[in-house]
Amino acid sequence: MKVTVIGTGYVGLVSGACLADVGNDVLCLDVNPEKIRILESGGIPIYEPGLEEMVKRNVAAGRLHFTTDVARAVNHGTIQFIAVGTPPDEDGSADMQYVLAAARNIGRLMTDYKVVVDKSTVPVGTADEVKAAIEDELRQRGVNTPFSVVSNPEFLKEGAAVDDFMRPDRIVVGASDEQAIHLMRALYSPFQRSHERLVVTDTRSAELIKYAANAMLATRISFMNELANLAEKLGADIEMVRQGIGSDPRIGYHFLYPGCGYGGSCFPKDVKALIKTASDKAGVELQVLKAVEAANDAQKRVLSGKITRRFGANLAGRHFALWGLAFKPNTDDMREAPSLTLIDDLLAAGATVTAYDPVATHEARRVLGERDQLRYAETPNEALHGADALVIVTEWKEFRSPDFDLIKERLKQPVVVDGRNLYDPAFVRGLGIEYLAIGR
Ligand SMILES: NC(=O)c1ccc[n+]([C@@H]2O[C@H](COP(=O)([O-])OP(=O)(O)OC[C@H]3O[C@@H](n4cnc5c(N)ncnc54)[C@H](O)[C@@H]3O)[C@@H](O)[C@H]2O)c1
């Protein structure tokens, strides 16, 4: 099948590469010429395990191409995926300008039947808006070219995106016309060979499914974070509580880890956007989600709170080693990362920081810039030199079993503030390290 993917970011590039990998002829479009230049020269603009090899393999096989040429992109695919960003607007609602610009481009240039697929996370009702925008462009051209609009939200997780796309739990297709459903079924059949994973719904339900999924996951995190803070005050261990409730199959173990707040490009903006859509479009106040968001904002300050309680509100002259910058392991994505809040708080209180991350340092440099108070280390151990404490922000695998003797030796005082509960408190404290974790 001929497929165009509009927007070559985390979702667009992964979708394009995976669709090419099963034999489709894929053209990825982006408005950012630098991204396309990197891809055309054999590089890859983001870190995502397994993606670089897959991109290279499919470029070499002639199944995956990149362009900034909108007309070429619209002309190429019968199926046109819209996978552009939907960042939060100033008021918290999803900014739809990129999605609608992509839709208008299709309407302006299409000459034959297209299935336009909303893959970006978009508010309920967007499929109708995309349809209206394309119809408007066709009307202005005085043509009546047929097209369908499908809502096909993406559930991949950064850090495991290739695997998630190749082996999806479910494929949600929101559509009302048979021709489009038939094409989507054919496109996705290579990804569901063991059993049917396609869930066909109307477009509005498909759009809401995506928000509901992210809102539920964010809720579990904020719930556990609140209980962790409570456990700490009551002298209970949240890790024991987690295991005690996770064993109930109605609850399950997944996504019950307390930490220093959720970040990333999805949960914060999607929770905000759902709250906003509900109140603006339906007059409904989503009380649970408002609390989820407030609890998360507070949780992002939990590490700096522990640090100032331990070292005092004025951190002038204090230096901290920070392990982990990305919002979660196996990605270089820094959007809404808890590390950003922590660094802000520490620098504002007068401290200096040396940070280490296995892959996100270049992105941190881009986002935070070079500052006197903030340095980056090449290795985790290099970051420790002369620090008053080690603060763990992202649970990269390489932090799970560190050399505690070296940590003790290099820190000015052996204090470890762990935002991800990586270690057994009794063991670490037994080594003479002061260990401040979450809810333990
Ligand atoms: N990142 C994730 O883990 C994830 C998972 C599921 C769903 N989503 C959703 O998918 C969408 C994309 O997210 P992302 O993380 O891939 O974003 P991203 O910012 O990494 O990529 C978006 C890309 O679209 C390009 N773009 C913008 N306007 C364009 C246009 N008119 N034509 C062509 N290209 C254009 C941008 O230059 C950028 O490269 C969002 O709605 C997001 O919520 C993201």
PDB file of N, CA and C and ligand atoms in Angstrom, residues 5-13 29-32 35 46 70 82-87 97-99 101-102 105 119-122 153-158 210 214 265-266 269-270 327-328 333 335, ligand 1:
ATOM      1  N   VAL A   5       2.919   9.640   5.721  1.00  0.00           N
ATOM      2  CA  VAL A   5       2.841   9.997   7.135  1.00  0.00           C
ATOM      3  C   VAL A   5       3.223  11.475   7.263  1.00  0.00           C
ATOM      4  N   ILE A   6       2.300  12.265   7.770  1.00  0.00           N
ATOM      5  CA  ILE A   6       2.534  13.710   7.889  1.00  0.00           C
ATOM      6  C   ILE A   6       2.946  14.014   9.318  1.00  0.00           C
ATOM      7  N   GLY A   7       4.175  14.502   9.484  1.00  0.00           N
ATOM      8  CA  GLY A   7       4.735  14.696  10.832  1.00  0.00           C
ATOM      9  C   GLY A   7       5.663  13.541  11.131  1.00  0.00           C
ATOM     10  N   THR A   8       6.976  13.823  11.164  1.00  0.00           N
ATOM     11  CA  THR A   8       7.954  12.739  11.321  1.00  0.00           C
ATOM     12  C   THR A   8       8.622  12.852  12.680  1.00  0.00           C
ATOM     13  N   GLY A   9       7.807  12.875  13.737  1.00  0.00           N
ATOM     14  CA  GLY A   9       8.323  12.920  15.105  1.00  0.00           C
ATOM     15  C   GLY A   9       8.334  11.519  15.703  1.00  0.00           C
ATOM     16  N   TYR A  10       8.189  11.424  17.021  1.00  0.00           N
ATOM     17  CA  TYR A  10       8.228  10.121  17.700  1.00  0.00           C
ATOM     18  C   TYR A  10       7.187   9.174  17.117  1.00  0.00           C
ATOM     19  N   VAL A  11       5.969   9.659  16.937  1.00  0.00           N
ATOM     20  CA  VAL A  11       4.900   8.787  16.443  1.00  0.00           C
ATOM     21  C   VAL A  11       5.001   8.582  14.929  1.00  0.00           C
ATOM     22  N   GLY A  12       5.202   9.677  14.182  1.00  0.00           N
ATOM     23  CA  GLY A  12       5.227   9.583  12.728  1.00  0.00           C
ATOM     24  C   GLY A  12       6.372   8.726  12.213  1.00  0.00           C
ATOM     25  N   LEU A  13       7.554   8.926  12.785  1.00  0.00           N
ATOM     26  CA  LEU A  13       8.713   8.180  12.286  1.00  0.00           C
ATOM     27  C   LEU A  13       8.595   6.691  12.627  1.00  0.00           C
ATOM     28  N   LEU A  29       6.555  12.977   5.640  1.00  0.00           N
ATOM     29  CA  LEU A  29       6.669  14.420   5.398  1.00  0.00           C
ATOM     30  C   LEU A  29       6.897  15.143   6.723  1.00  0.00           C
ATOM     31  N   ASP A  30       7.757  16.159   6.686  1.00  0.00           N
ATOM     32  CA  ASP A  30       7.820  17.043   7.853  1.00  0.00           C
ATOM     33  C   ASP A  30       8.084  18.465   7.377  1.00  0.00           C
ATOM     34  N   VAL A  31       7.610  19.424   8.164  1.00  0.00           N
ATOM     35  CA  VAL A  31       7.856  20.837   7.831  1.00  0.00           C
ATOM     36  C   VAL A  31       9.229  21.285   8.337  1.00  0.00           C
ATOM     37  N   ASN A  32       9.844  20.453   9.174  1.00  0.00           N
ATOM     38  CA  ASN A  32      11.153  20.797   9.728  1.00  0.00           C
ATOM     39  C   ASN A  32      12.245  20.253   8.794  1.00  0.00           C
ATOM     40  N   LYS A  35      15.108  18.035  10.297  1.00  0.00           N
ATOM     41  CA  LYS A  35      14.756  16.631  10.570  1.00  0.00           C
ATOM     42  C   LYS A  35      14.887  15.785   9.304  1.00  0.00           C
ATOM     43  N   ILE A  46      15.867  11.310  16.720  1.00  0.00           N
ATOM     44  CA  ILE A  46      15.466  11.008  18.104  1.00  0.00           C
ATOM     45  C   ILE A  46      16.121   9.701  18.551  1.00  0.00           C
ATOM     46  N   VAL A  70       5.175  19.090   0.216  1.00  0.00           N
ATOM     47  CA  VAL A  70       3.796  18.774   0.599  1.00  0.00           C
ATOM     48  C   VAL A  70       3.028  18.153  -0.581  1.00  0.00           C
ATOM     49  N   ILE A  82      -2.090  11.615   9.678  1.00  0.00           N
ATOM     50  CA  ILE A  82      -1.703  12.894  10.292  1.00  0.00           C
ATOM     51  C   ILE A  82      -1.129  12.573  11.666  1.00  0.00           C
ATOM     52  N   ALA A  83       0.189  12.786  11.827  1.00  0.00           N
ATOM     53  CA  ALA A  83       0.867  12.445  13.093  1.00  0.00           C
ATOM     54  C   ALA A  83       1.663  13.648  13.600  1.00  0.00           C
ATOM     55  N   VAL A  84       1.104  14.833  13.405  1.00  0.00           N
ATOM     56  CA  VAL A  84       1.787  16.060  13.843  1.00  0.00           C
ATOM     57  C   VAL A  84       1.523  16.288  15.331  1.00  0.00           C
ATOM     58  N   GLY A  85       2.236  17.233  15.912  1.00  0.00           N
ATOM     59  CA  GLY A  85       2.089  17.511  17.336  1.00  0.00           C
ATOM     60  C   GLY A  85       0.752  18.185  17.653  1.00  0.00           C
ATOM     61  N   THR A  86       0.261  17.935  18.864  1.00  0.00           N
ATOM     62  CA  THR A  86      -0.938  18.627  19.367  1.00  0.00           C
ATOM     63  C   THR A  86      -0.597  19.175  20.753  1.00  0.00           C
ATOM     64  N   PRO A  87       0.341  20.134  20.792  1.00  0.00           N
ATOM     65  CA  PRO A  87       0.814  20.630  22.101  1.00  0.00           C
ATOM     66  C   PRO A  87      -0.265  21.415  22.830  1.00  0.00           C
ATOM     67  N   GLN A  97      -3.744  23.639  15.474  1.00  0.00           N
ATOM     68  CA  GLN A  97      -3.345  24.322  14.239  1.00  0.00           C
ATOM     69  C   GLN A  97      -2.547  23.419  13.291  1.00  0.00           C
ATOM     70  N   TYR A  98      -1.715  22.526  13.846  1.00  0.00           N
ATOM     71  CA  TYR A  98      -0.880  21.684  12.964  1.00  0.00           C
ATOM     72  C   TYR A  98      -1.715  20.606  12.280  1.00  0.00           C
ATOM     73  N   VAL A  99      -2.648  20.028  13.050  1.00  0.00           N
ATOM     74  CA  VAL A  99      -3.530  18.998  12.488  1.00  0.00           C
ATOM     75  C   VAL A  99      -4.380  19.609  11.368  1.00  0.00           C
ATOM     76  N   ALA A 101      -3.808  22.344   9.655  1.00  0.00           N
ATOM     77  CA  ALA A 101      -2.970  22.763   8.519  1.00  0.00           C
ATOM     78  C   ALA A 101      -2.678  21.554   7.631  1.00  0.00           C
ATOM     79  N   ALA A 102      -2.390  20.414   8.258  1.00  0.00           N
ATOM     80  CA  ALA A 102      -2.111  19.200   7.481  1.00  0.00           C
ATOM     81  C   ALA A 102      -3.358  18.793   6.693  1.00  0.00           C
ATOM     82  N   ASN A 105      -3.892  21.085   3.722  1.00  0.00           N
ATOM     83  CA  ASN A 105      -2.946  20.761   2.636  1.00  0.00           C
ATOM     84  C   ASN A 105      -3.464  19.597   1.792  1.00  0.00           C
ATOM     85  N   LYS A 119      -3.910  10.277  13.508  1.00  0.00           N
ATOM     86  CA  LYS A 119      -3.139   9.446  14.439  1.00  0.00           C
ATOM     87  C   LYS A 119      -2.694  10.273  15.650  1.00  0.00           C
ATOM     88  N   SER A 120      -2.584  11.574  15.454  1.00  0.00           N
ATOM     89  CA  SER A 120      -2.279  12.446  16.592  1.00  0.00           C
ATOM     90  C   SER A 120      -3.375  12.298  17.643  1.00  0.00           C
ATOM     91  N   THR A 121      -3.031  12.595  18.896  1.00  0.00           N
ATOM     92  CA  THR A 121      -4.037  12.590  19.961  1.00  0.00           C
ATOM     93  C   THR A 121      -4.825  13.895  19.856  1.00  0.00           C
ATOM     94  N   VAL A 122      -6.110  13.762  19.554  1.00  0.00           N
ATOM     95  CA  VAL A 122      -6.906  14.970  19.266  1.00  0.00           C
ATOM     96  C   VAL A 122      -8.233  14.939  20.015  1.00  0.00           C
ATOM     97  N   PRO A 153      -6.092   6.491  16.953  1.00  0.00           N
ATOM     98  CA  PRO A 153      -5.120   6.960  17.945  1.00  0.00           C
ATOM     99  C   PRO A 153      -3.985   5.971  18.143  1.00  0.00           C
ATOM    100  N   GLU A 154      -2.855   6.511  18.568  1.00  0.00           N
ATOM    101  CA  GLU A 154      -1.659   5.679  18.737  1.00  0.00           C
ATOM    102  C   GLU A 154      -1.401   5.445  20.224  1.00  0.00           C
ATOM    103  N   PHE A 155      -1.052   4.192  20.562  1.00  0.00           N
ATOM    104  CA  PHE A 155      -0.835   3.854  21.975  1.00  0.00           C
ATOM    105  C   PHE A 155       0.621   3.489  22.278  1.00  0.00           C
ATOM    106  N   LEU A 156       1.529   3.712  21.324  1.00  0.00           N
ATOM    107  CA  LEU A 156       2.919   3.310  21.574  1.00  0.00           C
ATOM    108  C   LEU A 156       3.502   4.074  22.764  1.00  0.00           C
ATOM    109  N   LYS A 157       4.483   3.421  23.416  1.00  0.00           N
ATOM    110  CA  LYS A 157       5.184   4.053  24.535  1.00  0.00           C
ATOM    111  C   LYS A 157       6.581   4.424  24.064  1.00  0.00           C
ATOM    112  N   GLU A 158       6.994   5.658  24.289  1.00  0.00           N
ATOM    113  CA  GLU A 158       8.373   6.005  23.978  1.00  0.00           C
ATOM    114  C   GLU A 158       9.283   5.076  24.770  1.00  0.00           C
ATOM    115  N   LYS A 210      -8.461   7.268  23.488  1.00  0.00           N
ATOM    116  CA  LYS A 210      -7.055   7.657  23.701  1.00  0.00           C
ATOM    117  C   LYS A 210      -6.897   8.500  24.972  1.00  0.00           C
ATOM    118  N   ASN A 214      -4.894   7.432  28.646  1.00  0.00           N
ATOM    119  CA  ASN A 214      -3.833   8.211  29.294  1.00  0.00           C
ATOM    120  C   ASN A 214      -4.292   8.779  30.635  1.00  0.00           C
ATOM    121  N   SER A 265       5.539  13.817  26.840  1.00  0.00           N
ATOM    122  CA  SER A 265       4.805  14.635  25.873  1.00  0.00           C
ATOM    123  C   SER A 265       3.322  14.310  25.884  1.00  0.00           C
ATOM    124  N   CYS A 266       2.903  13.301  26.667  1.00  0.00           N
ATOM    125  CA  CYS A 266       1.501  12.874  26.560  1.00  0.00           C
ATOM    126  C   CYS A 266       0.667  13.098  27.822  1.00  0.00           C
ATOM    127  N   LYS A 269      -0.162  16.832  28.981  1.00  0.00           N
ATOM    128  CA  LYS A 269      -0.976  17.614  28.038  1.00  0.00           C
ATOM    129  C   LYS A 269      -2.335  16.950  27.797  1.00  0.00           C
ATOM    130  N   ASP A 270      -2.372  15.628  27.811  1.00  0.00           N
ATOM    131  CA  ASP A 270      -3.649  14.963  27.536  1.00  0.00           C
ATOM    132  C   ASP A 270      -4.621  15.097  28.713  1.00  0.00           C
ATOM    133  N   PHE A 327      12.394  12.044  30.674  1.00  0.00           N
ATOM    134  CA  PHE A 327      11.217  11.912  31.536  1.00  0.00           C
ATOM    135  C   PHE A 327      10.977  10.472  31.937  1.00  0.00           C
ATOM    136  N   LYS A 328      11.571   9.532  31.182  1.00  0.00           N
ATOM    137  CA  LYS A 328      11.566   8.119  31.585  1.00  0.00           C
ATOM    138  C   LYS A 328      12.728   7.433  30.876  1.00  0.00           C
ATOM    139  N   ASP A 333      13.503  12.052  25.287  1.00  0.00           N
ATOM    140  CA  ASP A 333      12.453  13.058  25.369  1.00  0.00           C
ATOM    141  C   ASP A 333      12.504  13.760  26.725  1.00  0.00           C
ATOM    142  N   ARG A 335      10.341  16.453  27.340  1.00  0.00           N
ATOM    143  CA  ARG A 335       9.143  17.287  27.493  1.00  0.00           C
ATOM    144  C   ARG A 335       8.490  17.040  28.866  1.00  0.00           C
TER     145      ARG A 335
HETATM  146  N1  LIG B   1       5.224  10.692  21.750  1.00  0.00           N
HETATM  147  C1  LIG B   1       4.426   9.733  22.157  1.00  0.00           C
HETATM  148  O1  LIG B   1       4.806   8.861  22.942  1.00  0.00           O
HETATM  149  C2  LIG B   1       2.998   9.660  21.656  1.00  0.00           C
HETATM  150  C3  LIG B   1       2.269   8.475  21.848  1.00  0.00           C
HETATM  151  C4  LIG B   1       0.964   8.426  21.380  1.00  0.00           C
HETATM  152  C5  LIG B   1       0.391   9.531  20.755  1.00  0.00           C
HETATM  153  N2  LIG B   1       1.132  10.678  20.617  1.00  0.00           N
HETATM  154  C6  LIG B   1       0.501  11.811  19.925  1.00  0.00           C
HETATM  155  O2  LIG B   1       0.994  11.842  18.587  1.00  0.00           O
HETATM  156  C7  LIG B   1       1.123  13.192  18.141  1.00  0.00           C
HETATM  157  C8  LIG B   1       2.558  13.445  17.712  1.00  0.00           C
HETATM  158  O3  LIG B   1       3.395  13.316  18.833  1.00  0.00           O
HETATM  159  P1  LIG B   1       4.982  13.241  18.707  1.00  0.00           P
HETATM  160  O4  LIG B   1       5.516  12.972  20.058  1.00  0.00           O
HETATM  161  O5  LIG B   1       5.335  12.326  17.577  1.00  0.00           O
HETATM  162  O6  LIG B   1       5.295  14.760  18.283  1.00  0.00           O
HETATM  163  P2  LIG B   1       6.670  15.370  17.728  1.00  0.00           P
HETATM  164  O7  LIG B   1       6.685  16.764  18.188  1.00  0.00           O
HETATM  165  O8  LIG B   1       7.802  14.458  18.044  1.00  0.00           O
HETATM  166  O9  LIG B   1       6.477  15.339  16.139  1.00  0.00           O
HETATM  167  C9  LIG B   1       5.548  16.106  15.434  1.00  0.00           C
HETATM  168  C10 LIG B   1       6.168  16.474  14.086  1.00  0.00           C
HETATM  169  O10 LIG B   1       5.179  17.071  13.239  1.00  0.00           O
HETATM  170  C11 LIG B   1       5.825  18.037  12.435  1.00  0.00           C
HETATM  171  N3  LIG B   1       4.791  18.920  11.834  1.00  0.00           N
HETATM  172  C12 LIG B   1       4.074  19.900  12.428  1.00  0.00           C
HETATM  173  N4  LIG B   1       3.208  20.436  11.555  1.00  0.00           N
HETATM  174  C13 LIG B   1       3.351  19.772  10.386  1.00  0.00           C
HETATM  175  C14 LIG B   1       2.715  19.846   9.099  1.00  0.00           C
HETATM  176  N5  LIG B   1       1.720  20.713   8.858  1.00  0.00           N
HETATM  177  N6  LIG B   1       3.136  19.017   8.127  1.00  0.00           N
HETATM  178  C15 LIG B   1       4.136  18.143   8.367  1.00  0.00           C
HETATM  179  N7  LIG B   1       4.761  18.008   9.558  1.00  0.00           N
HETATM  180  C16 LIG B   1       4.382  18.808  10.555  1.00  0.00           C
HETATM  181  C17 LIG B   1       6.794  18.690  13.386  1.00  0.00           C
HETATM  182  O11 LIG B   1       7.819  19.379  12.706  1.00  0.00           O
HETATM  183  C18 LIG B   1       7.311  17.482  14.171  1.00  0.00           C
HETATM  184  O12 LIG B   1       8.464  16.925  13.585  1.00  0.00           O
HETATM  185  C19 LIG B   1       0.664  14.059  19.319  1.00  0.00           C
HETATM  186  O13 LIG B   1      -0.700  14.346  19.154  1.00  0.00           O
HETATM  187  C20 LIG B   1       0.859  13.158  20.503  1.00  0.00           C
HETATM  188  O14 LIG B   1       0.000  13.465  21.563  1.00  0.00           O
HETATM  189  C21 LIG B   1       2.420  10.753  21.031  1.00  0.00           C
END
